[in-house]
Short mmCIF file of the C-alpha atoms (twelve columns), coordinates in Angstrom:
data_MODEL
# 
_entry.id   MODEL 
# 
loop_
_atom_site.group_PDB 
_atom_site.id 
_atom_site.type_symbol 
_atom_site.label_atom_id 
_atom_site.label_alt_id 
_atom_site.label_comp_id 
_atom_site.label_asym_id 
_atom_site.label_seq_id 
_atom_site.Cartn_x 
_atom_site.Cartn_y 
_atom_site.Cartn_z 
_atom_site.pdbx_PDB_model_num 
ATOM 1   C CA . MET A 1   56.159  -19.890 36.046  1 
ATOM 2   C CA . LYS A 2   53.135  -19.739 36.533  1 
ATOM 3   C CA . LYS A 3   50.428  -21.687 34.211  1 
ATOM 4   C CA . VAL A 4   47.960  -20.151 32.639  1 
ATOM 5   C CA . ASN A 5   44.906  -21.845 31.847  1 
ATOM 6   C CA . LEU A 6   44.533  -21.560 27.384  1 
ATOM 7   C CA . LYS A 7   40.683  -22.655 27.903  1 
ATOM 8   C CA . SER A 8   39.357  -20.517 30.901  1 
ATOM 9   C CA . ALA A 9   40.995  -17.289 29.364  1 
ATOM 10  C CA . PHE A 10  39.712  -17.879 25.848  1 
ATOM 11  C CA . THR A 11  35.954  -19.070 27.191  1 
ATOM 12  C CA . PRO A 12  34.551  -14.515 27.598  1 
ATOM 13  C CA . ILE A 13  36.113  -14.710 23.960  1 
ATOM 14  C CA . ILE A 14  33.663  -17.065 22.581  1 
ATOM 15  C CA . PHE A 15  30.575  -15.911 24.282  1 
ATOM 16  C CA . PHE A 16  30.783  -12.525 23.258  1 
ATOM 17  C CA . GLY A 17  31.517  -14.356 19.577  1 
ATOM 18  C CA . LEU A 18  29.314  -15.834 20.212  1 
ATOM 19  C CA . GLY A 19  26.938  -13.479 20.728  1 
ATOM 20  C CA . ILE A 20  27.879  -11.352 18.334  1 
ATOM 21  C CA . LEU A 21  26.639  -13.811 15.883  1 
ATOM 22  C CA . VAL A 22  23.376  -13.836 17.402  1 
ATOM 23  C CA . THR A 23  22.771  -11.146 17.122  1 
ATOM 24  C CA . ILE A 24  23.613  -10.727 13.617  1 
ATOM 25  C CA . LEU A 25  21.581  -13.752 13.377  1 
ATOM 26  C CA . PHE A 26  18.863  -12.041 14.559  1 
ATOM 27  C CA . ILE A 27  18.356  -9.243  13.115  1 
ATOM 28  C CA . VAL A 28  19.050  -10.932 10.051  1 
ATOM 29  C CA . VAL A 29  15.614  -12.569 10.503  1 
ATOM 30  C CA . TYR A 30  13.778  -10.059 11.160  1 
ATOM 31  C CA . THR A 31  14.814  -8.393  8.579   1 
ATOM 32  C CA . PHE A 32  13.346  -10.970 5.480   1 
ATOM 33  C CA . LEU A 33  10.684  -11.579 8.276   1 
ATOM 34  C CA . THR A 34  9.639   -7.731  8.416   1 
ATOM 35  C CA . ARG A 35  9.863   -6.485  4.831   1 
ATOM 36  C CA . PRO A 36  6.858   -5.664  2.883   1 
ATOM 37  C CA . ARG A 37  5.621   -8.749  0.641   1 
ATOM 38  C CA . ALA A 38  4.506   -9.198  -2.378  1 
ATOM 39  C CA . ILE A 39  1.260   -11.300 -2.798  1 
ATOM 40  C CA . ASN A 40  -0.867  -12.487 -5.751  1 
ATOM 41  C CA . THR A 41  -4.354  -11.248 -5.683  1 
ATOM 42  C CA . LEU A 42  -5.507  -12.840 -9.181  1 
ATOM 43  C CA . GLY A 43  -3.136  -15.727 -9.582  1 
ATOM 44  C CA . LYS A 44  -2.643  -15.610 -13.610 1 
ATOM 45  C CA . TRP A 45  -3.790  -12.338 -14.675 1 
ATOM 46  C CA . GLU A 46  -2.075  -10.039 -17.412 1 
ATOM 47  C CA . LYS A 47  -3.371  -6.095  -16.351 1 
ATOM 48  C CA . PRO A 48  -6.286  -5.130  -19.193 1 
ATOM 49  C CA . ALA A 49  -5.951  -3.612  -22.052 1 
ATOM 50  C CA . SER A 50  -6.487  0.437   -22.273 1 
ATOM 51  C CA . ASN A 51  -4.756  2.286   -24.534 1 
ATOM 52  C CA . LYS A 52  -8.128  5.447   -24.844 1 
ATOM 53  C CA . MET A 53  -8.054  7.473   -22.185 1 
ATOM 54  C CA . GLY A 54  -11.223 8.615   -20.175 1 
ATOM 55  C CA . TYR A 55  -12.261 10.196  -17.121 1 
ATOM 56  C CA . PRO A 56  -14.442 8.823   -14.556 1 
ATOM 57  C CA . VAL A 57  -18.114 10.568  -13.169 1 
ATOM 58  C CA . VAL A 58  -20.967 8.990   -10.741 1 
ATOM 59  C CA . ASP A 59  -24.217 9.090   -11.917 1 
ATOM 60  C CA . LYS A 60  -25.907 11.474  -9.257  1 
ATOM 61  C CA . LYS A 61  -29.041 9.522   -9.432  1 
ATOM 62  C CA . THR A 62  -28.289 6.021   -10.309 1 
ATOM 63  C CA . ASN A 63  -24.979 6.082   -9.093  1 
ATOM 64  C CA . GLU A 64  -23.232 4.467   -12.146 1 
ATOM 65  C CA . LEU A 65  -19.581 4.558   -12.852 1 
ATOM 66  C CA . LEU A 66  -19.660 6.661   -16.656 1 
ATOM 67  C CA . ILE A 67  -16.158 6.475   -18.269 1 
ATOM 68  C CA . TYR A 68  -16.074 10.634  -20.535 1 
ATOM 69  C CA . ASP A 69  -13.992 9.110   -23.374 1 
ATOM 70  C CA . LEU A 70  -12.013 11.968  -24.270 1 
ATOM 71  C CA . GLU A 71  -11.707 10.903  -27.904 1 
ATOM 72  C CA . ASP A 72  -15.348 10.045  -28.798 1 
ATOM 73  C CA . LYS A 73  -15.700 13.007  -26.601 1 
ATOM 74  C CA . LYS A 74  -19.358 10.471  -25.011 1 
ATOM 75  C CA . LEU A 75  -19.758 9.412   -21.789 1 
ATOM 76  C CA . LYS A 76  -20.109 5.736   -21.757 1 
ATOM 77  C CA . LYS A 77  -21.781 3.680   -19.156 1 
ATOM 78  C CA . THR A 78  -19.195 0.262   -17.407 1 
ATOM 79  C CA . ASP A 79  -22.220 -0.924  -15.359 1 
ATOM 80  C CA . ALA A 80  -20.085 -0.720  -12.304 1 
ATOM 81  C CA . GLN A 81  -21.362 1.089   -9.426  1 
ATOM 82  C CA . GLY A 82  -18.854 2.422   -7.813  1 
ATOM 83  C CA . SER A 83  -18.021 5.864   -5.735  1 
ATOM 84  C CA . ASN A 84  -14.683 7.919   -4.973  1 
ATOM 85  C CA . PRO A 85  -12.728 7.023   -8.732  1 
ATOM 86  C CA . LEU A 86  -9.385  8.460   -8.831  1 
ATOM 87  C CA . PRO A 87  -8.268  8.283   -12.643 1 
ATOM 88  C CA . SER A 88  -4.529  7.389   -13.003 1 
ATOM 89  C CA . PRO A 89  -2.253  10.108  -14.521 1 
ATOM 90  C CA . SER A 90  -2.568  8.457   -18.353 1 
ATOM 91  C CA . LEU A 91  -6.219  8.294   -17.313 1 
ATOM 92  C CA . LEU A 92  -5.995  5.269   -18.590 1 
ATOM 93  C CA . TYR A 93  -7.190  3.670   -15.421 1 
ATOM 94  C CA . THR A 94  -9.861  4.247   -12.889 1 
ATOM 95  C CA . ALA A 95  -9.766  3.756   -9.041  1 
ATOM 96  C CA . TYR A 96  -13.084 2.310   -7.249  1 
ATOM 97  C CA . LEU A 97  -14.639 0.830   -4.398  1 
ATOM 98  C CA . ASP A 98  -17.339 -0.922  -6.206  1 
ATOM 99  C CA . ASN A 99  -20.319 0.220   -4.338  1 
ATOM 100 C CA . ARG A 100 -21.921 -2.827  -3.857  1 
ATOM 101 C CA . GLY A 101 -19.324 -5.206  -1.610  1 
ATOM 102 C CA . LEU A 102 -17.076 -2.885  -1.274  1 
ATOM 103 C CA . SER A 103 -14.165 -3.703  -2.786  1 
ATOM 104 C CA . LEU A 104 -11.770 -1.207  -4.949  1 
ATOM 105 C CA . LYS A 105 -11.036 -2.184  -8.368  1 
ATOM 106 C CA . LEU A 106 -9.462  -0.868  -11.435 1 
ATOM 107 C CA . LEU A 107 -11.149 -0.032  -14.933 1 
ATOM 108 C CA . SER A 108 -9.906  -0.198  -18.416 1 
ATOM 109 C CA . SER A 109 -10.876 3.584   -19.419 1 
ATOM 110 C CA . SER A 110 -10.998 1.738   -22.462 1 
ATOM 111 C CA . LEU A 111 -12.549 -2.068  -22.021 1 
ATOM 112 C CA . LEU A 112 -14.669 -0.362  -19.858 1 
ATOM 113 C CA . LYS A 113 -13.745 -3.274  -17.477 1 
ATOM 114 C CA . SER A 114 -13.349 -4.148  -14.352 1 
ATOM 115 C CA . THR A 115 -10.409 -5.781  -12.417 1 
ATOM 116 C CA . ASP A 116 -10.377 -6.235  -8.021  1 
ATOM 117 C CA . ILE A 117 -7.604  -4.810  -6.715  1 
ATOM 118 C CA . ASP A 118 -8.819  -5.684  -2.532  1 
ATOM 119 C CA . ASN A 119 -11.636 -6.313  0.108   1 
ATOM 120 C CA . ILE A 120 -11.936 -2.139  2.006   1 
ATOM 121 C CA . ASP A 121 -13.737 -2.747  5.049   1 
ATOM 122 C CA . SER A 122 -13.212 1.521   6.114   1 
ATOM 123 C CA . GLU A 123 -12.727 4.693   5.071   1 
ATOM 124 C CA . TYR A 124 -9.918  4.352   2.338   1 
ATOM 125 C CA . VAL A 125 -7.889  6.171   0.515   1 
ATOM 126 C CA . LEU A 126 -6.024  6.248   -2.877  1 
ATOM 127 C CA . VAL A 127 -3.116  7.391   -4.475  1 
ATOM 128 C CA . TRP A 128 -2.011  7.668   -7.543  1 
ATOM 129 C CA . SER A 129 2.451   7.036   -8.937  1 
ATOM 130 C CA . SER A 130 3.563   9.570   -11.890 1 
ATOM 131 C CA . ASP A 131 3.890   6.765   -13.928 1 
ATOM 132 C CA . SER A 132 -0.151  5.216   -13.501 1 
ATOM 133 C CA . ASN A 133 1.990   1.682   -12.790 1 
ATOM 134 C CA . LYS A 134 1.574   1.692   -8.276  1 
ATOM 135 C CA . LEU A 135 -1.178  2.765   -6.572  1 
ATOM 136 C CA . ILE A 136 -1.044  3.720   -2.243  1 
ATOM 137 C CA . TYR A 137 -4.294  2.875   -0.766  1 
ATOM 138 C CA . SER A 138 -5.320  2.686   3.000   1 
ATOM 139 C CA . LYS A 139 -6.799  -0.082  4.585   1 
ATOM 140 C CA . ARG A 140 -8.244  -1.077  8.030   1 
ATOM 141 C CA . ASP A 141 -5.818  -3.380  10.036  1 
ATOM 142 C CA . GLY A 142 -7.316  -3.696  13.709  1 
ATOM 143 C CA . GLU A 143 -8.318  -1.255  16.387  1 
ATOM 144 C CA . LEU A 144 -6.055  1.768   17.501  1 
ATOM 145 C CA . ALA A 145 -9.135  1.816   20.406  1 
ATOM 146 C CA . SER A 146 -12.190 0.932   20.902  1 
ATOM 147 C CA . GLY A 147 -14.065 2.597   17.673  1 
ATOM 148 C CA . VAL A 148 -11.009 3.663   16.260  1 
ATOM 149 C CA . PRO A 149 -9.153  1.525   12.941  1 
ATOM 150 C CA . LYS A 150 -5.790  1.373   12.671  1 
ATOM 151 C CA . LEU A 151 -4.993  1.932   9.231   1 
ATOM 152 C CA . TYR A 152 -1.830  0.428   7.367   1 
ATOM 153 C CA . THR A 153 -0.548  1.753   3.791   1 
ATOM 154 C CA . TRP A 154 -0.766  -0.899  0.688   1 
ATOM 155 C CA . LEU A 155 0.310   -1.090  -2.249  1 
ATOM 156 C CA . TYR A 156 -1.028  -2.480  -5.418  1 
ATOM 157 C CA . ASP A 157 1.486   -3.139  -8.455  1 
ATOM 158 C CA . VAL A 158 -0.350  -3.074  -12.022 1 
ATOM 159 C CA . LYS A 159 1.517   -4.544  -14.083 1 
ATOM 160 C CA . GLN A 160 2.682   -7.344  -11.951 1 
ATOM 161 C CA . ASN A 161 -1.489  -8.190  -9.954  1 
ATOM 162 C CA . ASN A 162 1.311   -7.943  -6.551  1 
ATOM 163 C CA . LYS A 163 -0.050  -5.570  -3.606  1 
ATOM 164 C CA . PHE A 164 2.726   -4.721  -0.766  1 
ATOM 165 C CA . LYS A 165 1.558   -3.776  3.553   1 
ATOM 166 C CA . ILE A 166 4.152   -1.422  2.479   1 
ATOM 167 C CA . THR A 167 4.025   0.373   6.331   1 
ATOM 168 C CA . GLU A 168 1.694   2.457   9.502   1 
ATOM 169 C CA . GLY A 169 -0.294  5.475   8.613   1 
ATOM 170 C CA . ARG A 170 -2.909  7.032   6.429   1 
ATOM 171 C CA . PRO A 171 -0.367  7.282   2.684   1 
ATOM 172 C CA . LEU A 172 -0.961  11.212  1.646   1 
ATOM 173 C CA . GLN A 173 1.744   11.041  -1.498  1 
ATOM 174 C CA . TRP A 174 3.973   9.664   -3.126  1 
ATOM 175 C CA . VAL A 175 7.321   12.254  -3.353  1 
ATOM 176 C CA . ASP A 176 9.206   9.584   -5.609  1 
ATOM 177 C CA . ASP A 177 9.237   6.553   -6.891  1 
ATOM 178 C CA . ASN A 178 11.143  5.065   -3.393  1 
ATOM 179 C CA . ASN A 179 9.313   7.179   -1.434  1 
ATOM 180 C CA . ILE A 180 5.861   8.313   0.741   1 
ATOM 181 C CA . ILE A 181 4.466   10.525  2.364   1 
ATOM 182 C CA . VAL A 182 2.257   8.865   5.529   1 
ATOM 183 C CA . SER A 183 0.559   9.951   8.380   1 
ATOM 184 C CA . ARG A 184 -0.052  7.977   11.080  1 
ATOM 185 C CA . GLN A 185 -1.856  7.356   14.351  1 
ATOM 186 C CA . SER A 186 -1.636  7.693   18.243  1 
ATOM 187 C CA . LEU A 187 -3.352  8.255   21.678  1 
ATOM 188 C CA . ASP A 188 -2.997  11.433  23.680  1 
ATOM 189 C CA . GLY A 189 -5.903  10.388  26.418  1 
ATOM 190 C CA . GLU A 190 -8.748  10.191  24.142  1 
ATOM 191 C CA . ASP A 191 -8.175  12.106  22.087  1 
ATOM 192 C CA . VAL A 192 -6.145  10.720  18.008  1 
ATOM 193 C CA . LEU A 193 -3.116  12.951  17.258  1 
ATOM 194 C CA . TRP A 194 -1.930  12.087  13.462  1 
ATOM 195 C CA . THR A 195 2.075   12.126  12.453  1 
ATOM 196 C CA . LEU A 196 3.823   12.157  8.965   1 
ATOM 197 C CA . TYR A 197 6.004   10.670  7.920   1 
ATOM 198 C CA . LEU A 198 8.529   9.990   5.112   1 
ATOM 199 C CA . VAL A 199 9.231   6.674   4.483   1 
ATOM 200 C CA . ASN A 200 10.993  4.832   1.698   1 
ATOM 201 C CA . LEU A 201 10.027  2.350   -0.058  1 
ATOM 202 C CA . LYS A 202 12.685  0.492   -0.451  1 
ATOM 203 C CA . SER A 203 14.721  -0.418  3.281   1 
ATOM 204 C CA . GLY A 204 11.263  0.336   5.008   1 
ATOM 205 C CA . VAL A 205 13.054  3.688   6.846   1 
ATOM 206 C CA . SER A 206 10.377  6.210   8.079   1 
ATOM 207 C CA . THR A 207 11.979  9.144   9.113   1 
ATOM 208 C CA . LYS A 208 9.243   11.746  10.839  1 
ATOM 209 C CA . ILE A 209 7.680   15.342  9.632   1 
ATOM 210 C CA . TYR A 210 5.536   16.388  11.602  1 
# 
C-alpha cells in the first residue's frame, strides 16, 4: 500500500484558504479606508435658528448680501459680502460664497447671521437637497492637468455640521436622499471631457449615465 503524505496533500488547500482570507481582509480594509468620512468643521455647534423665510439679493453697487423678508415684505441688511447665493428650498437658509475670504457660508434668514461651511479656492457648484438639510458642492483637490483643476463633490449636513468628501466630479442634481448625479472630468489629448454618473451616497457605487 502506498503511503500518502497528509501534510503534503493538505498544503495546497491551506494556502488556498489563506489566500481567500487575505483577499477578504483586503476588501474590508479598503472599504473602511475609502468610505466617506465625516469632518466636524466647528466643533460643538448648533444650527443657527431660522423660522422666517427669506430670499437673497445681492446689491449691484456694494455686493452686499441682502435678505428679502417674505413675512415683513422688506429688504434686510446682513453685513455679508456674498456672491452666487443659493436659498434652501425652505427659504430658511442661504448658502453663499463670502467675497472677502473665499469661504462657503450658511446664512440664517431670520437671524441674518452666517456660519462657515468650508474654504473654496476655485469655481464651485451648490445644490440643496429637497428637505433643506443637506448641501452638495464642488471643491478643487489637485489638478487633472496643468491649469485644469480636479474637482470633487462634498456633502455638508446642516443638522450635524459635518462635511463629507463624497466622490470625484462636480455635483449637478439630487435624485433622492441617497443618490446624486455628478459630472466627472477626463482627458482626451488636450481636451477635457465630461461624463455623467449616478452616485449612490450609501454604497459609493457609481453608474455611468452618458
